[in-house]
CSV table of C-alpha atoms in Angstrom, one decimal:
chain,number,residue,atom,x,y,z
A,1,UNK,CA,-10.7,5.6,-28.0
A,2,UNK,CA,-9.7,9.6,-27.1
A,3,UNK,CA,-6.1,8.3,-26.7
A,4,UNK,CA,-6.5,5.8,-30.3
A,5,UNK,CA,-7.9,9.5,-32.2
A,6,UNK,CA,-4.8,11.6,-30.4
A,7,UNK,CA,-1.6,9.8,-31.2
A,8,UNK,CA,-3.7,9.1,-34.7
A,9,UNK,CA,-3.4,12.5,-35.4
A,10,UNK,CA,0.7,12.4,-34.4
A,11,UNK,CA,0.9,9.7,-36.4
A,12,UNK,CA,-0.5,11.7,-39.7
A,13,UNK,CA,0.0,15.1,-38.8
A,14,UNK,CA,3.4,15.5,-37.5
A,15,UNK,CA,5.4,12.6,-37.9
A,16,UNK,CA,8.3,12.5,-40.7
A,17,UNK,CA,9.8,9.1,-41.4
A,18,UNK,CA,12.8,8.6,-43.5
A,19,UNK,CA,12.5,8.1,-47.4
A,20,UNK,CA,15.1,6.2,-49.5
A,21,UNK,CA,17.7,6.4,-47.0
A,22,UNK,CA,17.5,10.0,-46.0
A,23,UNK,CA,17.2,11.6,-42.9
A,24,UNK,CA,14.9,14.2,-42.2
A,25,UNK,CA,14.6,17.0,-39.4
A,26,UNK,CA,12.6,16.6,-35.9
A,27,UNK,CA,9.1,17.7,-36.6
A,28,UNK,CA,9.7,20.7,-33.5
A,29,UNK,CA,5.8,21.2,-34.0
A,30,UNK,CA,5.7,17.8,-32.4
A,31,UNK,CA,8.2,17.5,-30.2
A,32,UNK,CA,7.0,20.3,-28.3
A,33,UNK,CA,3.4,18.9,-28.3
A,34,UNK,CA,4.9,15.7,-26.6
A,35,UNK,CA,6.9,17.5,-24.2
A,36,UNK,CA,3.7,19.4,-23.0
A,37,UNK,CA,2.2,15.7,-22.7
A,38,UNK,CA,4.3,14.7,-20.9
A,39,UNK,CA,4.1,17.4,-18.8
A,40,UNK,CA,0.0,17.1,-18.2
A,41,UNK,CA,0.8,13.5,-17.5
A,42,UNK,CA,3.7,14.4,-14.8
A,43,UNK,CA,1.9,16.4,-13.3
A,44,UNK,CA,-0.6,13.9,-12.4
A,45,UNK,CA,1.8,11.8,-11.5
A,46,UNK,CA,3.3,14.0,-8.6
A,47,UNK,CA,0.4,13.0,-6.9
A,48,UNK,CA,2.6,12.0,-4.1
A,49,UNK,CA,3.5,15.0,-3.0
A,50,UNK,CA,-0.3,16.1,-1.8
A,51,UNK,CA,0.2,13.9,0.8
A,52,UNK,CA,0.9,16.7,3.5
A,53,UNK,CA,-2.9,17.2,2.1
A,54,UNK,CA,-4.6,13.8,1.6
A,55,UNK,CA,-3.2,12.7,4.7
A,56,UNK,CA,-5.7,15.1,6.4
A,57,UNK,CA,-8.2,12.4,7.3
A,58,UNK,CA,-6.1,9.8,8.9
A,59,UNK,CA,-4.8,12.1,10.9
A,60,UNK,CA,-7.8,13.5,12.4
A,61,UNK,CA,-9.9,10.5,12.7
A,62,UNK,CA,-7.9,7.5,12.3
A,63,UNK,CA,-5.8,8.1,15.8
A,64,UNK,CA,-2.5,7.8,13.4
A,65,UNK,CA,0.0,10.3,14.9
A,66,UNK,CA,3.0,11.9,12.6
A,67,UNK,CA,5.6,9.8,12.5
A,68,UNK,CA,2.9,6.9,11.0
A,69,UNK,CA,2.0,9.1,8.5
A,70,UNK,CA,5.2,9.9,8.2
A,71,UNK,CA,6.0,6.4,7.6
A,72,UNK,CA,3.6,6.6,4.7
A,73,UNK,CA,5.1,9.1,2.9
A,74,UNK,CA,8.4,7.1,3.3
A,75,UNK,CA,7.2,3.9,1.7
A,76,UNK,CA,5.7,5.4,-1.1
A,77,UNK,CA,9.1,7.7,-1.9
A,78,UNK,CA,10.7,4.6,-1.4
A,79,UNK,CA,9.0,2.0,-4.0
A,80,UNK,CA,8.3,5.1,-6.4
A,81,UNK,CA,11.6,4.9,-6.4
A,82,UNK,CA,12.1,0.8,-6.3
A,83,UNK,CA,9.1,1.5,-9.2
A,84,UNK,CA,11.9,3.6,-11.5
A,85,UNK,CA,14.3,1.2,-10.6
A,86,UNK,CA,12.2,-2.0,-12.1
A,87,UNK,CA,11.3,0.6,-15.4
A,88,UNK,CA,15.0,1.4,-15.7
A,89,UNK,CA,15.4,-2.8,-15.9
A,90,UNK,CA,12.5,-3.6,-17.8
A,91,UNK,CA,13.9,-0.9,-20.6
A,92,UNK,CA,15.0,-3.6,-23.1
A,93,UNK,CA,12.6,-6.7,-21.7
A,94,UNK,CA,9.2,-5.2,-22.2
A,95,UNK,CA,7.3,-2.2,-23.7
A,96,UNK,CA,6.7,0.7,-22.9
A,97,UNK,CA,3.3,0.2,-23.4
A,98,UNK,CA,3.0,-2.6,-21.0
A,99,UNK,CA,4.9,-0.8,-18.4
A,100,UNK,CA,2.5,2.3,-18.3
A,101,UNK,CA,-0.4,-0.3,-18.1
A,102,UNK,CA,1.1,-1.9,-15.2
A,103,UNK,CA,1.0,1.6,-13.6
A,104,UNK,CA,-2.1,2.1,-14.1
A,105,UNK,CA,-3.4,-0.9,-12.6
A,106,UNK,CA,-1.3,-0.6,-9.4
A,107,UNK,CA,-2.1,3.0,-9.0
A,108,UNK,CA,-5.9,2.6,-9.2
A,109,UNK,CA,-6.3,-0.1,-7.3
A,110,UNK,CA,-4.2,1.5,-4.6
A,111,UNK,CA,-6.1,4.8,-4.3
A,112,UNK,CA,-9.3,2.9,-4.3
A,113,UNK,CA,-7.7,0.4,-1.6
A,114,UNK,CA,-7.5,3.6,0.4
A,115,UNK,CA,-10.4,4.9,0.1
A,116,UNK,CA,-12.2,2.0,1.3
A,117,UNK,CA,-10.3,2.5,4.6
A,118,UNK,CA,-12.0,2.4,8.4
A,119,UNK,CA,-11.2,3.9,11.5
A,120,UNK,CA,-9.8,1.2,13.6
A,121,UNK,CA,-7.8,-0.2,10.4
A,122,UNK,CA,-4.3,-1.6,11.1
A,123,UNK,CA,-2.2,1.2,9.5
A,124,UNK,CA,-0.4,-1.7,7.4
A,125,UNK,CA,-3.4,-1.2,5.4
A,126,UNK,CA,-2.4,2.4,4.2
A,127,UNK,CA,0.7,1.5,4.0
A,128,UNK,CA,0.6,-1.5,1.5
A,129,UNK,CA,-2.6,0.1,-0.5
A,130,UNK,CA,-1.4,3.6,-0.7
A,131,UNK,CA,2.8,3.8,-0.1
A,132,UNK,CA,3.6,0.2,-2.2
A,133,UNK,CA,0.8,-0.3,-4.4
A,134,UNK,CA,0.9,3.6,-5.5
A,135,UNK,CA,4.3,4.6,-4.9
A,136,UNK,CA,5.6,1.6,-7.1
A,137,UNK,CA,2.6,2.6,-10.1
A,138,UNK,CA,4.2,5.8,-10.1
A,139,UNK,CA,8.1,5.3,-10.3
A,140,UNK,CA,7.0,2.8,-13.6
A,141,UNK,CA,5.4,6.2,-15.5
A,142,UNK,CA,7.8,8.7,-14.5
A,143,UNK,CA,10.5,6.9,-15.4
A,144,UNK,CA,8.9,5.2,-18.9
A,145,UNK,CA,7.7,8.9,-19.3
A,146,UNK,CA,11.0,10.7,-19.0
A,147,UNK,CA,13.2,7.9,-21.1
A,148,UNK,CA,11.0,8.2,-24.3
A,149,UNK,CA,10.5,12.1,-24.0
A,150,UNK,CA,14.0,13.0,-23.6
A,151,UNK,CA,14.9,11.2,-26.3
A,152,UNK,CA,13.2,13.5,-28.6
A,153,UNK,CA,15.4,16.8,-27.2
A,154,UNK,CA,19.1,15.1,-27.3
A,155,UNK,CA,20.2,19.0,-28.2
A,156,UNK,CA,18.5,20.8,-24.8
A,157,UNK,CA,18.3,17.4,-22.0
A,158,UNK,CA,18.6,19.4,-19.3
A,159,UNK,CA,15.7,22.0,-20.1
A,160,UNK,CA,13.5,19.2,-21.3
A,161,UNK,CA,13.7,17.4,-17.9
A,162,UNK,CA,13.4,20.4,-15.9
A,163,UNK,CA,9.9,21.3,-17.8
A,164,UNK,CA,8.6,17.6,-17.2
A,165,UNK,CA,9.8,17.2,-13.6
A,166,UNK,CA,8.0,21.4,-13.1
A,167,UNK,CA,4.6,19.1,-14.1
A,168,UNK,CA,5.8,16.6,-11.2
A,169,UNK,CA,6.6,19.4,-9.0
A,170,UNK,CA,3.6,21.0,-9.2
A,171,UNK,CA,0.7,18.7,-8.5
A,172,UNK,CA,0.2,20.1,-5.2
A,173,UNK,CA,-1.0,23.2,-6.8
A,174,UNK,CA,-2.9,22.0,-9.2
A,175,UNK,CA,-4.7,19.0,-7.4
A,176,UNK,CA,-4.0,19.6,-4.0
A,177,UNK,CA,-6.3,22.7,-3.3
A,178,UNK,CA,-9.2,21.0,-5.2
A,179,UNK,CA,-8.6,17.8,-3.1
A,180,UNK,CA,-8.3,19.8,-0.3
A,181,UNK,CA,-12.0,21.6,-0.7
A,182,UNK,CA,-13.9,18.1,-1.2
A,183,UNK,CA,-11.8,16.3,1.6
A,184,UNK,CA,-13.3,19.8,4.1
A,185,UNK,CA,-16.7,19.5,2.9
A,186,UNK,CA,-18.5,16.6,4.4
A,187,UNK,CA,-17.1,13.6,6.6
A,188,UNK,CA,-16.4,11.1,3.9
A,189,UNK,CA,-15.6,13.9,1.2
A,190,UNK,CA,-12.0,12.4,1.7
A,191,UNK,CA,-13.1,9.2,0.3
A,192,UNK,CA,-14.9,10.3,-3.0
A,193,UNK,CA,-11.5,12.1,-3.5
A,194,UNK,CA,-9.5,9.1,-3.6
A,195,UNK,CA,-11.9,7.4,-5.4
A,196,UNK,CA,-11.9,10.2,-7.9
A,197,UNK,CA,-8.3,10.2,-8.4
A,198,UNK,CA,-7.9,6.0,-9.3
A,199,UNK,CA,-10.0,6.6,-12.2
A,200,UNK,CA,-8.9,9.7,-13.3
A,201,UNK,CA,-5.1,8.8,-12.8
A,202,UNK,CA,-5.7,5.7,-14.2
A,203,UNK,CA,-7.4,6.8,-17.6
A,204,UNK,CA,-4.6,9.0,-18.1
A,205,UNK,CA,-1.7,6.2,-17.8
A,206,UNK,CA,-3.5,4.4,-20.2
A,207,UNK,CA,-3.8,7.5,-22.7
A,208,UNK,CA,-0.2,7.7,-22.4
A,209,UNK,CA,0.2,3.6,-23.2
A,210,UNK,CA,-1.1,4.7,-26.8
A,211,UNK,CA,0.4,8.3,-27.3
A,212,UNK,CA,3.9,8.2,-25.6
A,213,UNK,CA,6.4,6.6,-28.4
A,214,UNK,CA,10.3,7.7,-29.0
A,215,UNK,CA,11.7,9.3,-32.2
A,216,UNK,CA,11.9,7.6,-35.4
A,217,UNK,CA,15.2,6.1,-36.2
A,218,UNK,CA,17.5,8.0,-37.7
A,219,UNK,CA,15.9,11.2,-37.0
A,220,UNK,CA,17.9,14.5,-37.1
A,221,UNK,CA,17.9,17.0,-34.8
A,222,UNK,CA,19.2,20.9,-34.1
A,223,UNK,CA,23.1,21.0,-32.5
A,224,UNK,CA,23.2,22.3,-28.7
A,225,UNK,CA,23.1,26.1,-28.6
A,226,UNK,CA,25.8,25.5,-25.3
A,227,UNK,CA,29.2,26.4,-25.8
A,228,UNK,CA,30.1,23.7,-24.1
A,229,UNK,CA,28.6,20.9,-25.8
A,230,UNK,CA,30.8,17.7,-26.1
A,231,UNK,CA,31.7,16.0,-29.9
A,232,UNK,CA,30.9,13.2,-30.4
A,233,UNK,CA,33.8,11.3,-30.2
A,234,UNK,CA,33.9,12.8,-26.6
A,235,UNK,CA,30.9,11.3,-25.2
A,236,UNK,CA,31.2,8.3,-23.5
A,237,UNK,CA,28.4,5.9,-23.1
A,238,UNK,CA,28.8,4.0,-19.8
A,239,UNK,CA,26.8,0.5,-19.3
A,240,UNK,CA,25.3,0.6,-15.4
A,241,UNK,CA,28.0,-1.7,-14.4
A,242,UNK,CA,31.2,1.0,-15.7
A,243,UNK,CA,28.9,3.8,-13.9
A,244,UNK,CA,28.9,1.7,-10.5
A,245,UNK,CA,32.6,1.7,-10.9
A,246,UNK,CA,33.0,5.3,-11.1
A,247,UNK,CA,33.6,7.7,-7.7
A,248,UNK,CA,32.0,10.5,-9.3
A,249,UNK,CA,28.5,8.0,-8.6
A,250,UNK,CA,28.5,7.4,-5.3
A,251,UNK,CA,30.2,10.8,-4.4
A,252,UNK,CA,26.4,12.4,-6.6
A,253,UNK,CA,24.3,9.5,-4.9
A,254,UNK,CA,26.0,11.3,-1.6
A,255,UNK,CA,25.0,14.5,-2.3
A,256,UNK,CA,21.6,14.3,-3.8
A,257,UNK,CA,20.2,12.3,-1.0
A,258,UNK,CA,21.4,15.0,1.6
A,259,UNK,CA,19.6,17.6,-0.3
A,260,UNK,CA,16.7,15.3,-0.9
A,261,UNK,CA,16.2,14.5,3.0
A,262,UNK,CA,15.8,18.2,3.5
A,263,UNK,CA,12.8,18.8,1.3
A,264,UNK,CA,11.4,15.4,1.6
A,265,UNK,CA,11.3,16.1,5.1
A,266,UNK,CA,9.7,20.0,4.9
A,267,UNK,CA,7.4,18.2,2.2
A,268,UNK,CA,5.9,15.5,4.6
A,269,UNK,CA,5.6,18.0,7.8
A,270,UNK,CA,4.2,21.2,5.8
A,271,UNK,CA,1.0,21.2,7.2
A,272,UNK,CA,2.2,20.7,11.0
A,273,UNK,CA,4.9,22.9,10.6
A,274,UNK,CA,2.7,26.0,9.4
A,275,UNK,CA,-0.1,24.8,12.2
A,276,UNK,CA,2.2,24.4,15.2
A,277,UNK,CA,4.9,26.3,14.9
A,278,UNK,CA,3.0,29.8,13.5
A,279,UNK,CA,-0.6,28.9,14.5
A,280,UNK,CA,-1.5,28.7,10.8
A,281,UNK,CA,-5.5,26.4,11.5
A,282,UNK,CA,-5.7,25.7,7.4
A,283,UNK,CA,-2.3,25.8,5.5
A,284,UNK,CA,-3.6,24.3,2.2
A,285,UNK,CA,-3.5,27.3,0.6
A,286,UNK,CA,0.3,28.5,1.8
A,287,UNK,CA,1.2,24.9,0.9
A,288,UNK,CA,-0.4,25.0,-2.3
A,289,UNK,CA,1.6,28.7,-3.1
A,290,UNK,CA,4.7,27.2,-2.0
A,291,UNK,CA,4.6,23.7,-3.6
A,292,UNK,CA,5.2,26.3,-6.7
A,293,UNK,CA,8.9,26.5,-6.0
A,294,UNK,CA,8.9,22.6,-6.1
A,295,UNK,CA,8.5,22.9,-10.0
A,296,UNK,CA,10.6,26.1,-10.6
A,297,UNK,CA,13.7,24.1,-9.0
A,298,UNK,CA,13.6,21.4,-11.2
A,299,UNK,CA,12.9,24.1,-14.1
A,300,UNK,CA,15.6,26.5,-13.5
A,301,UNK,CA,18.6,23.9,-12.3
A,302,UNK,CA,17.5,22.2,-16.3
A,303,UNK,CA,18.0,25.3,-17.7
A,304,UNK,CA,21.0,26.8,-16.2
A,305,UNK,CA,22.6,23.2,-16.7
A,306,UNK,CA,22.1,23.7,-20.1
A,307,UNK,CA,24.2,27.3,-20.1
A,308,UNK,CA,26.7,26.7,-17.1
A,309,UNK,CA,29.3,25.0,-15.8
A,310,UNK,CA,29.4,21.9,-13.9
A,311,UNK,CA,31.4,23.7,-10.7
A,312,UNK,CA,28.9,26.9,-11.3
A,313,UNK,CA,25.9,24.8,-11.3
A,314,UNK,CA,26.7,23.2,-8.1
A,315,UNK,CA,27.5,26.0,-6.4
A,316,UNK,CA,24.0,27.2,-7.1
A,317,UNK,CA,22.7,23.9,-5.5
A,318,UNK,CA,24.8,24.2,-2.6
A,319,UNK,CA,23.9,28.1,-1.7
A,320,UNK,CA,20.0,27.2,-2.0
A,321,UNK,CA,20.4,23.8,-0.3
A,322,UNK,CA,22.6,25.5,2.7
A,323,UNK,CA,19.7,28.4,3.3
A,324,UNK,CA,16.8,26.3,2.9
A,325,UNK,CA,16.8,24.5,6.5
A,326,UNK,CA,18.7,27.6,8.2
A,327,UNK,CA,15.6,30.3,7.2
A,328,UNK,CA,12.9,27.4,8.7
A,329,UNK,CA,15.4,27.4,12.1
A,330,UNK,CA,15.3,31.5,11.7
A,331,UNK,CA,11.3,31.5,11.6
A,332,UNK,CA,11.1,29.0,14.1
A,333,UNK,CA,13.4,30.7,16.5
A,334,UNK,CA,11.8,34.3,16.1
A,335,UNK,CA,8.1,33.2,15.5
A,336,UNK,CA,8.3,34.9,11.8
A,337,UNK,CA,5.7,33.0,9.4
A,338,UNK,CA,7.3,35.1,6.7
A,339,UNK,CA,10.7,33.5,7.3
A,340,UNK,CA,9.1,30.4,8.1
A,341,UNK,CA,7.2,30.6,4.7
A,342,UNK,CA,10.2,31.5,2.8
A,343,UNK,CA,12.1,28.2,4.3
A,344,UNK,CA,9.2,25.9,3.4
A,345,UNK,CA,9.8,27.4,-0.1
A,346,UNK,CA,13.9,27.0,-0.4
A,347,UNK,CA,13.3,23.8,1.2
A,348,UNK,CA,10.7,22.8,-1.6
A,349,UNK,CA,12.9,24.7,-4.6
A,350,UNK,CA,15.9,22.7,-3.5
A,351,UNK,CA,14.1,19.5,-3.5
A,352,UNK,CA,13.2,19.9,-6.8
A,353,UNK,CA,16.8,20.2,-7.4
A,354,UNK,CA,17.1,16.2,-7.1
A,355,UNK,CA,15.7,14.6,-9.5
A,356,UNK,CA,17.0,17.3,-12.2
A,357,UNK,CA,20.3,16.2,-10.7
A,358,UNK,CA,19.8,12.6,-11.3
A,359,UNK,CA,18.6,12.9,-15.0
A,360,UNK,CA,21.1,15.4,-16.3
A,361,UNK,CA,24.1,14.3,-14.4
A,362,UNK,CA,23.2,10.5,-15.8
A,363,UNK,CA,23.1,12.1,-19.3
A,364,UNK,CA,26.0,14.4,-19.2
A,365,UNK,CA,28.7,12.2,-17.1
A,366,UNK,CA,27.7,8.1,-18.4
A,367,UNK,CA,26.2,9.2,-21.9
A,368,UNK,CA,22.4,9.0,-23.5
A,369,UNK,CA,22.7,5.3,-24.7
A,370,UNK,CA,22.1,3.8,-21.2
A,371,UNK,CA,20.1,6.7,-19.9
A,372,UNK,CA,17.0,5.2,-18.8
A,373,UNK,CA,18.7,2.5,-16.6
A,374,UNK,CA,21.3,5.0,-15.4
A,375,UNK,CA,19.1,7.1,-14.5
A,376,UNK,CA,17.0,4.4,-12.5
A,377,UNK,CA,20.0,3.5,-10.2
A,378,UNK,CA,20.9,7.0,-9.2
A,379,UNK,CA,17.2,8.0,-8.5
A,380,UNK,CA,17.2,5.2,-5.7
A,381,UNK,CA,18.6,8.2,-3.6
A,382,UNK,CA,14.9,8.6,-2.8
A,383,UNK,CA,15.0,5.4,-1.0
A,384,UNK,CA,17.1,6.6,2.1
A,385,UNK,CA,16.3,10.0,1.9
A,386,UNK,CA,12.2,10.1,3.2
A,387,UNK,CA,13.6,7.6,6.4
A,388,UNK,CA,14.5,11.5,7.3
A,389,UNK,CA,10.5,12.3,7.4
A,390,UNK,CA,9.8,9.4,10.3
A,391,UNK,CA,13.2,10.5,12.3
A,392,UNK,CA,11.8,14.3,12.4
A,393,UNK,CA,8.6,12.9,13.4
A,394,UNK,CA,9.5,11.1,16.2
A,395,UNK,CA,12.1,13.8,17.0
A,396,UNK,CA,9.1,16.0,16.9
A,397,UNK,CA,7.1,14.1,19.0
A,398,UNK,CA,9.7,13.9,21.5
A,399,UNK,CA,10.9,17.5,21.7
A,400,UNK,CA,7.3,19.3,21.1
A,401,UNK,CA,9.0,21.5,18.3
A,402,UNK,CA,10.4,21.2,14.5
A,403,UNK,CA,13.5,23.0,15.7
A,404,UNK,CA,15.7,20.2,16.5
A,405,UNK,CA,15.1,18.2,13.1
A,406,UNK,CA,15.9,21.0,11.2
A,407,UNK,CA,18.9,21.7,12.9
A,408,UNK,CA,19.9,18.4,12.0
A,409,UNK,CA,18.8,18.9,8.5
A,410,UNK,CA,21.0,21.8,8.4
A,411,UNK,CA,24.0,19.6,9.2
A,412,UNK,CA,23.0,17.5,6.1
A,413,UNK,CA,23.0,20.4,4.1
A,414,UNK,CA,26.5,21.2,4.9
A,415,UNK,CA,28.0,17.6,4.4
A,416,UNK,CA,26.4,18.0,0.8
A,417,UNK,CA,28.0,21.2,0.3
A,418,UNK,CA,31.5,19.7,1.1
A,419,UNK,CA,31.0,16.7,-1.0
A,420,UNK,CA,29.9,18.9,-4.2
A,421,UNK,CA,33.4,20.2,-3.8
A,422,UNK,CA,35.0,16.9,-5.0
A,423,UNK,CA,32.7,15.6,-8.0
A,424,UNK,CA,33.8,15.3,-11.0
A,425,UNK,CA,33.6,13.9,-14.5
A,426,UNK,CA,35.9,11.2,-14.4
């Protein structure tokens, strides 16, 4: 009924259709009031990046070790990502409406699947109620999400998706210290808190069934401020199948993934890092401080996309993505939590670089018409990229320190510097 009564008030408020044939100006009132929806709901959404926190039970008294919770985190990254993929698809055979229902569903029923777990379970369990189930619910409302509320800010894309993927980013700052408190204060706190969440997470997919709609037809909006906007007879709207085709594709498919690997991995093995490495006994709070940079990477690559370069803007990425793994090594190898700290955060700004990548790269190199399912296929760099969280794990395991995955990392770092080197347009 709340939802019915908000987009009501869109509906009568803000919206401005066409009369008699003419065109009339974005309502920037309303656009900006979706955008921050968007936003509220994203950040909800980014739920699975607390897992470094939620995953605090199972690790203490389910006898999982790392690398099967790091398995976890892999599985859901991977059908979140399998989950933008079937949005992306399901663009022009269903609603929208139908496909944020279908993530509601899956979501709830997976957190509350979880939280009905034992010790002694089969860790399949977790795995199919909170990695598929979950992961999948989520990749249908973040894509769905960022499709329609893009469409509304053709003139600034790449500031638009930074703000929305911020709200993704920063879920373990909002949510994760709360979560954190309940899952500390009694033995089964952990469950109420998953509990908790498949309501709440659910209610507020539905809200955005109702509320979440694209721009009127024919709806004008302000030029691009950027000097270097395109005419139109310059853009070039590329079907999925003329994308595939392209080198510039797999050559940004390359490249993301390395940088995503990084941060996926620092994401999953947070918590460890901080309490074995510099002794840290309860890291929720650093991790909620430096989840922070997870959003202001995604913000500030949207923005300065918007004012620079295509060459300038990847150096950026490549200088942040290079120091990222190298100042963890640094903290490691001196004992320095302040260095260590300040690699968590690279390591967290960069990752937010990846999806940014994804959605203004689809936009500016294969055109807005097929955004959505362009989009969709170049996010499925998530899929290989969180195997790296398992690998560290076990290389973890094996070697007693986080040293030698992140000297690996830092290798993947380079090989995505050298690749940037060779993108282009065309």
């Amino acid at each position: 009924m709340l939802a019915v009564c908000i987009q009501s008030i869109f509906v009568l408020y803000f919206r401005k259709l066409t009369k008699a044939g003419i065109f009339l100006a974005v309502n920037q009132t309303e656009r900006k009031l979706r955008l921050a929806f968007a936003v509220c709901v994203l950040i909800f959404a980014g739920i699975i990046y607390v897992w470094t926190i939620l995953n605090k039970p199972f690790a203490e008294n389910f006898g999982w070790d790392e690398a099967q919770l790091g398995w976890n985190y892999t599985l859901t990254i991977m059908f979140f990502c399998l989950g933008c993929f079937a949005s992306g698809r399901l663009t022009n055979l269903t609603t929208p409406r139908f496909r944020f229902i279908a993530a509601a569903v899956l979501l709830s029923a997976g957190f509350f699947l979880t939280s009905r777990l034992e010790p002694g379970d089969a860790v399949w369990k977790l795995y199919l109620a909170y990695g598929i189930m979950s992961g999948t619910g989520i990749g249908l409302v973040y894509m769905t999400i960022i499709g329609l509320t893009n469409a509304w800010f053709p003139d600034k894309p790449g500031l638009s998706s930074g703000i929305m993927l911020m709200g993704f980013g920063l879920t373990t700052l909002v949510i994760g210290g709360i979560a954190d408190k309940f899952i500390s204060a009694s033995e089964d706190g952990w469950r109420m808190v998953y509990t908790v969440l498949a309501a709440v997470l659910g209610a507020i997919f539905i809200a955005a069934s109702v509320i979440v709609k694209p721009p009127p037809e024919g709806t004008v909006f302000p030029e691009a401020k950027s000097k270097k906007k395109l005419a139109a007879h310059e853009i070039i709207n590329f079907s999925p199948k003329e994308m595939l085709r392209r080198p510039s594709f797999y050559l940004l498919f390359a490249q993301i993934t390395l940088i995503a690997a990084v941060g996926s991995a620092a994401i999953a093995f947070a918590r460890p890092i901080l309490q074995t490495e510099f002794f840290i006994e309860s890291p929720a709070g650093i991790i909620g401080a430096v989840s922070i940079c997870n959003g202001l990477g995604r913000l500030t690559l949207g923005a300065l996309f918007d004012r620079l370069t295509v060459r300038r803007t990847q150096l950026f990425i490549s200088s942040v993505a290079l120091s990222a793994p190298a100042a963890i090594l640094a903290g490691i190898a001196f004992n320095s939590l302040p260095v260590g700290v300040i690699g968590l955060m690279l390591c967290y700004f960069s990752y937010g670089f990846a999806p940014t990548m994804g959605a203004i790269f689809s936009q500016r190199f294969y055109g807005p018409k097929n955004f959505a399912q362009n989009f969709s296929i170049l996010n499925l760099i998530l899929v290989p990229a969180p195997f790296v969280a398992p690998l560290a794990g076990a290389l973890y395991n094996s070697s007693g320190t986080f040293f030698t995955p992140f000297a690996i990392l830092s290798c993947f770092a380079i090989a995505g510097a050298v690749i940037s080197l060779f993108i282009k347009k065309a």
